[in-house]
Amino acid sequence: MTEAVTLERVSHSYARGRERRRTHRRVLNDIELAVPEGSLFGLLGPNGAGKTTAIKIISTLLLPTAGSVRVLGRDVTRSPGDVRRDIGLVLGGDRGLYDRLSGHDNLRYFAELYGLGGRAGARRIDEVLEIVEMADHRHTRVERYSRGMRQRLHIARGILHRPRLLLLDEPSIGVDPVGARRLRALVREVNQGGTTVVLTTHYMFEAEELVDRLAIVDHGRIVARGSVDDIRKAARVGEVLEGPAPGLTEPELDRIRTHPATEGMEIAEHGGRQRLTLRLATGDDRRVQALTELLGSLGAGPIVRRGGTLEDAYVKIVQAGPGASVKDVSGTPA
């Protein structure tokens, strides 16, 4: 299988401070990554992990401090112009569109930059507006668009020149659930049309629904990679008990934490109420039932038993901390 993107021992550092007291902050540290051509690849990680830096390096907006990067068979440092012609880039945020122009006029401007003028350019603009379901809003000024409409227009701009690789940096951030669902369908459609897609996201359910393969980045290092199932198995995420747990005291939480059926415990606040998620150390129904009964006696519930998700695996891997190696959390080096 050919690779659309290959990163070999890639590092990147930012200089900070004045010249005499300048320090360097390393954002990426010896990243190794291969994205198969035609895949829909996810790049996940906490804020500041290095995801956007990696996207900017792949798109030639940043140069790596060390290592080599090949995109569609070309070295990004030696042939950046050739790389740019074959990729589309959609960065998170509102930048990149002209608010006082209509959606159609924005695309016409970018079509000219890509060398798509005349009738061919006009036909392609019509095509992408249909693809992103924005044809009815083609003559509306962008300043009147919702966040979801803007993001769809961003994607239209990104696929205007028929790129072989599309880079999406958190495309659904801030978009309402209906708009985000439409965006996911659009991303899937673009990929099924033959375009390789690299997607960064904080939404684990989005990654679980979309991607073929993924890598988790933490503190500038890849800490796990593979398919969604690979990641779940590597993190040894089994079944989970979860439910509301209002007002539990620390001694009560200790009883739950040290129960033989409990492998790990997370507590989150939702609307001022505690919610408990317990990773099960066993599939033994009697022990799990005993744990469920303990939770009920302490006032927690209703308790739901379910299979582990990508989010459970992600949390377990990231909580292992920057000092943990990939082998520590997954059992196999990445």
mmCIF file of C-alpha atoms in Angstrom:
data_model
loop_
_atom_site.group_PDB
_atom_site.id
_atom_site.type_symbol
_atom_site.label_atom_id
_atom_site.label_comp_id
_atom_site.label_asym_id
_atom_site.label_seq_id
_atom_site.Cartn_x
_atom_site.Cartn_y
_atom_site.Cartn_z
ATOM 1 C CA MET A 1 0.000 0.000 0.000
ATOM 2 C CA THR A 2 1.411 3.398 -0.980
ATOM 3 C CA GLU A 3 1.659 6.154 1.602
ATOM 4 C CA ALA A 4 0.112 9.574 1.110
ATOM 5 C CA VAL A 5 2.070 11.026 4.045
ATOM 6 C CA THR A 6 5.278 9.791 5.665
ATOM 7 C CA LEU A 7 6.979 11.448 8.645
ATOM 8 C CA GLU A 8 10.362 10.075 9.696
ATOM 9 C CA ARG A 9 11.858 11.184 13.022
ATOM 10 C CA VAL A 10 10.217 14.596 12.679
ATOM 11 C CA SER A 11 10.784 17.182 15.414
ATOM 12 C CA HIS A 12 9.803 20.821 15.637
ATOM 13 C CA SER A 13 10.792 23.499 18.139
ATOM 14 C CA TYR A 14 9.630 27.075 18.653
ATOM 15 C CA ALA A 15 12.068 29.772 19.778
ATOM 16 C CA ARG A 16 10.890 31.894 22.698
ATOM 17 C CA GLY A 17 12.283 35.064 24.303
ATOM 18 C CA ARG A 18 14.869 37.596 23.220
ATOM 19 C CA GLU A 19 18.063 36.601 21.487
ATOM 20 C CA ARG A 20 20.330 36.468 24.550
ATOM 21 C CA ARG A 21 17.802 34.575 26.644
ATOM 22 C CA ARG A 22 16.176 32.604 23.863
ATOM 23 C CA THR A 23 14.872 29.168 24.744
ATOM 24 C CA HIS A 24 13.388 26.522 22.491
ATOM 25 C CA ARG A 25 10.175 24.643 23.208
ATOM 26 C CA ARG A 26 9.992 21.289 21.445
ATOM 27 C CA VAL A 27 6.451 20.684 20.188
ATOM 28 C CA LEU A 28 7.088 17.516 18.185
ATOM 29 C CA ASN A 29 9.654 14.948 19.229
ATOM 30 C CA ASP A 30 10.848 12.262 16.764
ATOM 31 C CA ILE A 31 7.416 11.653 15.236
ATOM 32 C CA GLU A 32 7.105 8.585 13.007
ATOM 33 C CA LEU A 33 3.901 8.421 10.992
ATOM 34 C CA ALA A 34 2.584 6.799 7.808
ATOM 35 C CA VAL A 35 -0.832 7.626 6.310
ATOM 36 C CA PRO A 36 -1.995 5.119 3.647
ATOM 37 C CA GLU A 37 -3.248 6.639 0.410
ATOM 38 C CA GLY A 38 -7.043 6.631 0.221
ATOM 39 C CA SER A 39 -7.501 6.354 3.993
ATOM 40 C CA LEU A 40 -9.363 8.570 6.435
ATOM 41 C CA PHE A 41 -6.760 9.062 9.143
ATOM 42 C CA GLY A 42 -7.326 10.601 12.582
ATOM 43 C CA LEU A 43 -4.770 12.569 14.587
ATOM 44 C CA LEU A 44 -5.929 12.842 18.205
ATOM 45 C CA GLY A 45 -4.478 14.379 21.337
ATOM 46 C CA PRO A 46 -4.908 16.966 24.104
ATOM 47 C CA ASN A 47 -4.545 20.709 23.541
ATOM 48 C CA GLY A 48 -0.914 21.537 22.903
ATOM 49 C CA ALA A 49 -0.001 17.954 22.028
ATOM 50 C CA GLY A 50 1.359 18.937 18.595
ATOM 51 C CA LYS A 51 -1.510 17.982 16.258
ATOM 52 C CA THR A 52 -1.866 21.354 14.517
ATOM 53 C CA THR A 53 1.925 21.694 14.253
ATOM 54 C CA ALA A 54 2.033 18.328 12.470
ATOM 55 C CA ILE A 55 -0.727 19.443 10.078
ATOM 56 C CA LYS A 56 1.135 22.685 9.324
ATOM 57 C CA ILE A 57 4.343 20.769 8.604
ATOM 58 C CA ILE A 58 2.549 18.332 6.289
ATOM 59 C CA SER A 59 0.954 21.294 4.460
ATOM 60 C CA THR A 60 4.344 23.123 4.119
ATOM 61 C CA LEU A 61 3.254 26.036 6.348
ATOM 62 C CA LEU A 62 6.029 25.088 8.792
ATOM 63 C CA LEU A 63 9.394 23.437 8.225
ATOM 64 C CA PRO A 64 10.443 20.581 10.502
ATOM 65 C CA THR A 65 13.373 21.323 12.789
ATOM 66 C CA ALA A 66 14.623 17.797 12.152
ATOM 67 C CA GLY A 67 13.565 14.716 10.195
ATOM 68 C CA SER A 68 11.987 14.229 6.778
ATOM 69 C CA VAL A 69 8.430 14.615 5.518
ATOM 70 C CA ARG A 70 7.112 13.209 2.257
ATOM 71 C CA VAL A 71 3.650 14.050 0.970
ATOM 72 C CA LEU A 72 2.328 12.203 -2.080
ATOM 73 C CA GLY A 73 5.867 11.071 -2.852
ATOM 74 C CA ARG A 74 7.458 14.549 -2.603
ATOM 75 C CA ASP A 75 9.763 16.013 0.020
ATOM 76 C CA VAL A 76 8.023 19.043 1.569
ATOM 77 C CA THR A 77 11.285 20.978 1.972
ATOM 78 C CA ARG A 78 12.474 20.407 -1.600
ATOM 79 C CA SER A 79 9.201 20.594 -3.532
ATOM 80 C CA PRO A 80 6.764 22.669 -1.450
ATOM 81 C CA GLY A 81 5.044 24.141 -4.517
ATOM 82 C CA ASP A 82 4.325 20.712 -5.976
ATOM 83 C CA VAL A 83 2.963 19.525 -2.609
ATOM 84 C CA ARG A 84 0.645 22.541 -2.288
ATOM 85 C CA ARG A 85 -0.892 21.925 -5.694
ATOM 86 C CA ASP A 86 -2.041 18.456 -4.622
ATOM 87 C CA ILE A 87 -3.347 19.171 -1.114
ATOM 88 C CA GLY A 88 -6.310 20.988 0.413
ATOM 89 C CA LEU A 89 -6.077 22.560 3.862
ATOM 90 C CA VAL A 90 -8.890 23.508 6.263
ATOM 91 C CA LEU A 91 -7.627 24.991 9.534
ATOM 92 C CA GLY A 92 -9.868 25.441 12.561
ATOM 93 C CA GLY A 93 -11.366 28.880 13.217
ATOM 94 C CA ASP A 94 -13.031 31.557 11.115
ATOM 95 C CA ARG A 95 -10.026 32.764 9.126
ATOM 96 C CA GLY A 96 -9.602 32.101 5.443
ATOM 97 C CA LEU A 97 -12.895 33.482 4.102
ATOM 98 C CA TYR A 98 -13.913 36.997 3.119
ATOM 99 C CA ASP A 99 -17.004 37.996 5.073
ATOM 100 C CA ARG A 100 -18.206 40.712 2.712
ATOM 101 C CA LEU A 101 -18.145 38.414 -0.300
ATOM 102 C CA SER A 102 -20.759 35.794 -1.089
ATOM 103 C CA GLY A 103 -19.936 32.101 -0.852
ATOM 104 C CA HIS A 104 -19.781 31.918 -4.649
ATOM 105 C CA ASP A 105 -17.441 34.921 -4.925
ATOM 106 C CA ASN A 106 -15.153 33.470 -2.242
ATOM 107 C CA LEU A 107 -14.844 30.279 -4.274
ATOM 108 C CA ARG A 108 -14.353 32.196 -7.505
ATOM 109 C CA TYR A 109 -11.453 34.079 -5.916
ATOM 110 C CA PHE A 110 -9.789 30.854 -4.738
ATOM 111 C CA ALA A 111 -10.491 29.168 -8.076
ATOM 112 C CA GLU A 112 -8.470 31.918 -9.804
ATOM 113 C CA LEU A 113 -5.598 31.323 -7.380
ATOM 114 C CA TYR A 114 -5.674 27.623 -8.288
ATOM 115 C CA GLY A 115 -5.709 28.480 -11.997
ATOM 116 C CA LEU A 116 -9.336 27.426 -12.422
ATOM 117 C CA GLY A 117 -10.725 30.255 -14.516
ATOM 118 C CA GLY A 118 -13.397 30.518 -17.197
ATOM 119 C CA ARG A 119 -16.110 27.945 -17.751
ATOM 120 C CA ALA A 120 -14.166 25.080 -16.176
ATOM 121 C CA GLY A 121 -13.779 27.069 -12.958
ATOM 122 C CA ALA A 122 -17.460 28.071 -12.958
ATOM 123 C CA ARG A 123 -18.522 24.438 -13.417
ATOM 124 C CA ARG A 124 -16.256 23.299 -10.591
ATOM 125 C CA ILE A 125 -17.631 25.973 -8.242
ATOM 126 C CA ASP A 126 -21.159 24.766 -9.000
ATOM 127 C CA GLU A 127 -20.058 21.172 -8.336
ATOM 128 C CA VAL A 128 -18.502 21.834 -4.938
ATOM 129 C CA LEU A 129 -21.423 24.014 -3.822
ATOM 130 C CA GLU A 130 -23.693 21.048 -4.548
ATOM 131 C CA ILE A 131 -21.335 18.643 -2.755
ATOM 132 C CA VAL A 132 -21.336 20.742 0.440
ATOM 133 C CA GLU A 133 -25.082 21.503 0.144
ATOM 134 C CA MET A 134 -24.538 25.257 -0.150
ATOM 135 C CA ALA A 135 -25.957 25.941 -3.623
ATOM 136 C CA ASP A 136 -29.012 27.688 -2.154
ATOM 137 C CA HIS A 137 -26.740 30.100 -0.264
ATOM 138 C CA ARG A 138 -24.270 30.801 -3.051
ATOM 139 C CA HIS A 139 -25.149 34.525 -3.294
ATOM 140 C CA THR A 140 -25.427 35.157 0.471
ATOM 141 C CA ARG A 141 -22.600 37.106 2.116
ATOM 142 C CA VAL A 142 -20.409 34.919 4.315
ATOM 143 C CA GLU A 143 -20.919 37.300 7.256
ATOM 144 C CA ARG A 144 -24.489 35.967 7.430
ATOM 145 C CA TYR A 145 -23.455 32.304 7.481
ATOM 146 C CA SER A 146 -23.753 30.114 10.575
ATOM 147 C CA ARG A 147 -20.629 28.390 11.909
ATOM 148 C CA GLY A 148 -21.647 25.133 10.231
ATOM 149 C CA MET A 149 -22.196 26.870 6.882
ATOM 150 C CA ARG A 150 -18.781 28.517 7.137
ATOM 151 C CA GLN A 151 -17.141 25.175 7.797
ATOM 152 C CA ARG A 152 -18.844 23.623 4.782
ATOM 153 C CA LEU A 153 -17.624 26.523 2.648
ATOM 154 C CA HIS A 154 -14.116 25.989 4.052
ATOM 155 C CA ILE A 155 -14.303 22.370 2.895
ATOM 156 C CA ALA A 156 -15.629 23.490 -0.497
ATOM 157 C CA ARG A 157 -12.587 25.727 -0.807
ATOM 158 C CA GLY A 158 -10.334 22.848 0.287
ATOM 159 C CA ILE A 159 -11.616 20.435 -2.397
ATOM 160 C CA LEU A 160 -12.066 23.039 -5.159
ATOM 161 C CA HIS A 161 -8.930 21.990 -7.059
ATOM 162 C CA ARG A 162 -9.551 18.238 -6.597
ATOM 163 C CA PRO A 163 -6.685 17.611 -4.150
ATOM 164 C CA ARG A 164 -5.363 14.113 -3.611
ATOM 165 C CA LEU A 165 -4.936 14.877 0.110
ATOM 166 C CA LEU A 166 -7.272 16.926 2.328
ATOM 167 C CA LEU A 167 -6.056 18.128 5.751
ATOM 168 C CA LEU A 168 -8.799 19.042 8.238
ATOM 169 C CA ASP A 169 -7.884 20.638 11.566
ATOM 170 C CA GLU A 170 -10.868 20.299 13.938
ATOM 171 C CA PRO A 171 -13.492 21.031 11.257
ATOM 172 C CA SER A 172 -16.509 20.537 13.534
ATOM 173 C CA ILE A 173 -15.342 22.567 16.548
ATOM 174 C CA GLY A 174 -18.065 24.935 17.722
ATOM 175 C CA VAL A 175 -20.612 23.534 15.258
ATOM 176 C CA ASP A 176 -24.066 22.506 16.537
ATOM 177 C CA PRO A 177 -24.892 18.752 16.569
ATOM 178 C CA VAL A 178 -26.976 18.855 13.364
ATOM 179 C CA GLY A 179 -24.300 20.803 11.509
ATOM 180 C CA ALA A 180 -21.551 18.548 12.850
ATOM 181 C CA ARG A 181 -23.413 15.454 11.619
ATOM 182 C CA ARG A 182 -23.671 17.000 8.135
ATOM 183 C CA LEU A 183 -19.960 17.811 8.213
ATOM 184 C CA ARG A 184 -19.079 14.223 9.124
ATOM 185 C CA ALA A 185 -21.206 12.933 6.250
ATOM 186 C CA LEU A 186 -19.449 15.376 3.936
ATOM 187 C CA VAL A 187 -15.980 14.300 5.089
ATOM 188 C CA ARG A 188 -16.920 10.651 4.558
ATOM 189 C CA GLU A 189 -18.246 11.430 1.067
ATOM 190 C CA VAL A 190 -15.036 13.288 0.117
ATOM 191 C CA ASN A 191 -12.952 10.328 1.274
ATOM 192 C CA GLN A 192 -15.122 7.789 -0.535
ATOM 193 C CA GLY A 193 -14.561 9.848 -3.695
ATOM 194 C CA GLY A 194 -10.877 8.868 -3.534
ATOM 195 C CA THR A 195 -9.330 11.715 -1.527
ATOM 196 C CA THR A 196 -7.027 10.831 1.359
ATOM 197 C CA VAL A 197 -8.176 12.721 4.482
ATOM 198 C CA VAL A 198 -6.164 13.535 7.602
ATOM 199 C CA LEU A 199 -8.416 14.789 10.389
ATOM 200 C CA THR A 200 -7.624 16.241 13.806
ATOM 201 C CA THR A 201 -10.417 16.266 16.361
ATOM 202 C CA HIS A 202 -11.097 16.387 20.094
ATOM 203 C CA TYR A 203 -14.355 14.485 19.646
ATOM 204 C CA MET A 204 -13.723 10.789 20.203
ATOM 205 C CA PHE A 205 -17.143 9.740 18.908
ATOM 206 C CA GLU A 206 -16.350 11.634 15.692
ATOM 207 C CA ALA A 207 -13.093 9.753 15.249
ATOM 208 C CA GLU A 208 -14.756 6.452 16.153
ATOM 209 C CA GLU A 209 -17.410 7.042 13.498
ATOM 210 C CA LEU A 210 -15.115 8.270 10.707
ATOM 211 C CA VAL A 211 -11.516 7.125 10.727
ATOM 212 C CA ASP A 212 -9.895 3.959 9.353
ATOM 213 C CA ARG A 213 -6.726 4.422 11.376
ATOM 214 C CA LEU A 214 -5.504 6.942 13.929
ATOM 215 C CA ALA A 215 -2.570 8.107 16.006
ATOM 216 C CA ILE A 216 -2.714 9.626 19.491
ATOM 217 C CA VAL A 217 -0.192 12.401 20.140
ATOM 218 C CA ASP A 218 0.711 13.527 23.654
ATOM 219 C CA HIS A 219 3.478 15.972 24.597
ATOM 220 C CA GLY A 220 4.855 15.863 21.061
ATOM 221 C CA ARG A 221 5.149 12.077 20.860
ATOM 222 C CA ILE A 222 2.965 9.423 19.287
ATOM 223 C CA VAL A 223 1.809 7.267 22.185
ATOM 224 C CA ALA A 224 -0.476 4.872 20.289
ATOM 225 C CA ARG A 225 -1.590 4.149 16.737
ATOM 226 C CA GLY A 226 -3.643 1.703 14.711
ATOM 227 C CA SER A 227 -7.322 1.108 13.975
ATOM 228 C CA VAL A 228 -9.972 2.048 16.540
ATOM 229 C CA ASP A 229 -10.179 -1.612 17.560
ATOM 230 C CA ASP A 230 -6.370 -1.799 17.795
ATOM 231 C CA ILE A 231 -6.315 1.182 20.154
ATOM 232 C CA ARG A 232 -9.085 -0.227 22.345
ATOM 233 C CA LYS A 233 -7.365 -3.608 22.574
ATOM 234 C CA ALA A 234 -3.907 -2.106 23.097
ATOM 235 C CA ALA A 235 -5.180 0.034 25.978
ATOM 236 C CA ARG A 236 -6.890 -3.080 27.383
ATOM 237 C CA VAL A 237 -10.206 -1.293 27.654
ATOM 238 C CA GLY A 238 -12.883 -3.784 28.591
ATOM 239 C CA GLU A 239 -16.393 -3.218 29.857
ATOM 240 C CA VAL A 240 -17.431 -0.105 31.743
ATOM 241 C CA LEU A 241 -19.990 0.759 34.429
ATOM 242 C CA GLU A 242 -21.210 4.341 34.446
ATOM 243 C CA GLY A 243 -23.930 6.485 35.916
ATOM 244 C CA PRO A 244 -24.699 9.444 38.203
ATOM 245 C CA ALA A 245 -23.115 9.344 41.658
ATOM 246 C CA PRO A 246 -24.288 12.370 43.641
ATOM 247 C CA GLY A 247 -22.676 13.308 46.924
ATOM 248 C CA LEU A 248 -20.321 10.371 47.416
ATOM 249 C CA THR A 249 -17.802 10.879 50.214
ATOM 250 C CA GLU A 250 -14.104 10.121 49.887
ATOM 251 C CA PRO A 251 -14.346 6.920 51.996
ATOM 252 C CA GLU A 252 -17.247 5.738 49.795
ATOM 253 C CA LEU A 253 -15.229 6.473 46.652
ATOM 254 C CA ASP A 254 -12.337 4.492 48.152
ATOM 255 C CA ARG A 255 -14.645 1.481 48.645
ATOM 256 C CA ILE A 256 -15.585 1.658 44.952
ATOM 257 C CA ARG A 257 -12.005 2.269 43.812
ATOM 258 C CA THR A 258 -10.627 -0.733 45.745
ATOM 259 C CA HIS A 259 -13.409 -3.175 44.818
ATOM 260 C CA PRO A 260 -12.016 -6.322 43.092
ATOM 261 C CA ALA A 261 -14.111 -5.640 39.981
ATOM 262 C CA THR A 262 -12.746 -2.088 39.547
ATOM 263 C CA GLU A 263 -9.677 -1.492 37.378
ATOM 264 C CA GLY A 264 -9.922 2.295 37.099
ATOM 265 C CA MET A 265 -12.264 5.117 38.034
ATOM 266 C CA GLU A 266 -12.984 8.578 36.621
ATOM 267 C CA ILE A 267 -15.280 11.201 38.134
ATOM 268 C CA ALA A 268 -16.704 14.016 36.014
ATOM 269 C CA GLU A 269 -19.016 16.920 36.769
ATOM 270 C CA HIS A 270 -22.121 17.312 34.570
ATOM 271 C CA GLY A 271 -24.494 20.130 35.412
ATOM 272 C CA GLY A 272 -23.214 20.267 38.984
ATOM 273 C CA ARG A 273 -23.656 16.506 39.461
ATOM 274 C CA GLN A 274 -21.013 13.821 39.753
ATOM 275 C CA ARG A 275 -20.890 11.114 37.110
ATOM 276 C CA LEU A 276 -18.869 7.983 37.693
ATOM 277 C CA THR A 277 -17.150 5.844 35.048
ATOM 278 C CA LEU A 278 -15.601 2.560 36.207
ATOM 279 C CA ARG A 279 -13.364 0.397 34.027
ATOM 280 C CA LEU A 280 -13.982 -3.225 34.940
ATOM 281 C CA ALA A 281 -11.071 -5.471 35.818
ATOM 282 C CA THR A 282 -13.118 -8.608 35.138
ATOM 283 C CA GLY A 283 -16.001 -9.909 33.093
ATOM 284 C CA ASP A 284 -17.115 -12.123 35.992
ATOM 285 C CA ASP A 285 -20.840 -11.371 36.266
ATOM 286 C CA ARG A 286 -20.954 -12.119 40.005
ATOM 287 C CA ARG A 287 -18.204 -9.642 40.853
ATOM 288 C CA VAL A 288 -19.677 -7.022 38.523
ATOM 289 C CA GLN A 289 -23.087 -7.561 40.104
ATOM 290 C CA ALA A 290 -21.555 -7.108 43.552
ATOM 291 C CA LEU A 291 -19.985 -3.826 42.443
ATOM 292 C CA THR A 292 -23.300 -2.680 40.946
ATOM 293 C CA GLU A 293 -25.067 -3.483 44.228
ATOM 294 C CA LEU A 294 -22.411 -1.548 46.166
ATOM 295 C CA LEU A 295 -22.982 1.475 43.933
ATOM 296 C CA GLY A 296 -26.738 1.218 44.479
ATOM 297 C CA SER A 297 -26.340 1.007 48.251
ATOM 298 C CA LEU A 298 -24.272 4.211 48.167
ATOM 299 C CA GLY A 299 -26.966 6.086 46.224
ATOM 300 C CA ALA A 300 -25.356 5.936 42.778
ATOM 301 C CA GLY A 301 -27.452 5.109 39.774
ATOM 302 C CA PRO A 302 -29.018 4.169 37.537
ATOM 303 C CA ILE A 303 -25.867 2.284 36.518
ATOM 304 C CA VAL A 304 -25.308 1.199 32.908
ATOM 305 C CA ARG A 305 -22.927 -1.549 31.813
ATOM 306 C CA ARG A 306 -21.435 -1.104 28.333
ATOM 307 C CA GLY A 307 -18.462 -2.003 26.180
ATOM 308 C CA GLY A 308 -15.350 0.183 26.173
ATOM 309 C CA THR A 309 -15.169 3.055 23.681
ATOM 310 C CA LEU A 310 -12.349 4.876 21.927
ATOM 311 C CA GLU A 311 -12.826 7.671 24.472
ATOM 312 C CA ASP A 312 -12.203 5.212 27.322
ATOM 313 C CA ALA A 313 -9.006 4.037 25.611
ATOM 314 C CA TYR A 314 -7.910 7.610 24.856
ATOM 315 C CA VAL A 315 -8.405 8.718 28.470
ATOM 316 C CA LYS A 316 -6.485 5.705 29.775
ATOM 317 C CA ILE A 317 -3.576 6.288 27.372
ATOM 318 C CA VAL A 318 -3.326 10.035 27.979
ATOM 319 C CA GLN A 319 -3.677 9.651 31.741
ATOM 320 C CA ALA A 320 -0.658 7.347 31.694
ATOM 321 C CA GLY A 321 1.270 10.642 31.493
ATOM 322 C CA PRO A 322 4.154 11.972 29.413
ATOM 323 C CA GLY A 323 6.668 9.743 31.161
ATOM 324 C CA ALA A 324 4.937 6.535 30.068
ATOM 325 C CA SER A 325 6.172 4.841 26.916
ATOM 326 C CA VAL A 326 3.840 3.482 24.279
ATOM 327 C CA LYS A 327 4.751 -0.001 25.431
ATOM 328 C CA ASP A 328 3.517 0.834 28.922
ATOM 329 C CA VAL A 329 -0.004 1.656 27.780
ATOM 330 C CA SER A 330 -0.470 -0.510 24.707
ATOM 331 C CA GLY A 331 1.839 -3.471 25.028
ATOM 332 C CA THR A 332 3.425 -2.854 21.627
ATOM 333 C CA PRO A 333 5.748 -0.030 20.561
ATOM 334 C CA ALA A 334 4.291 2.528 18.155
#
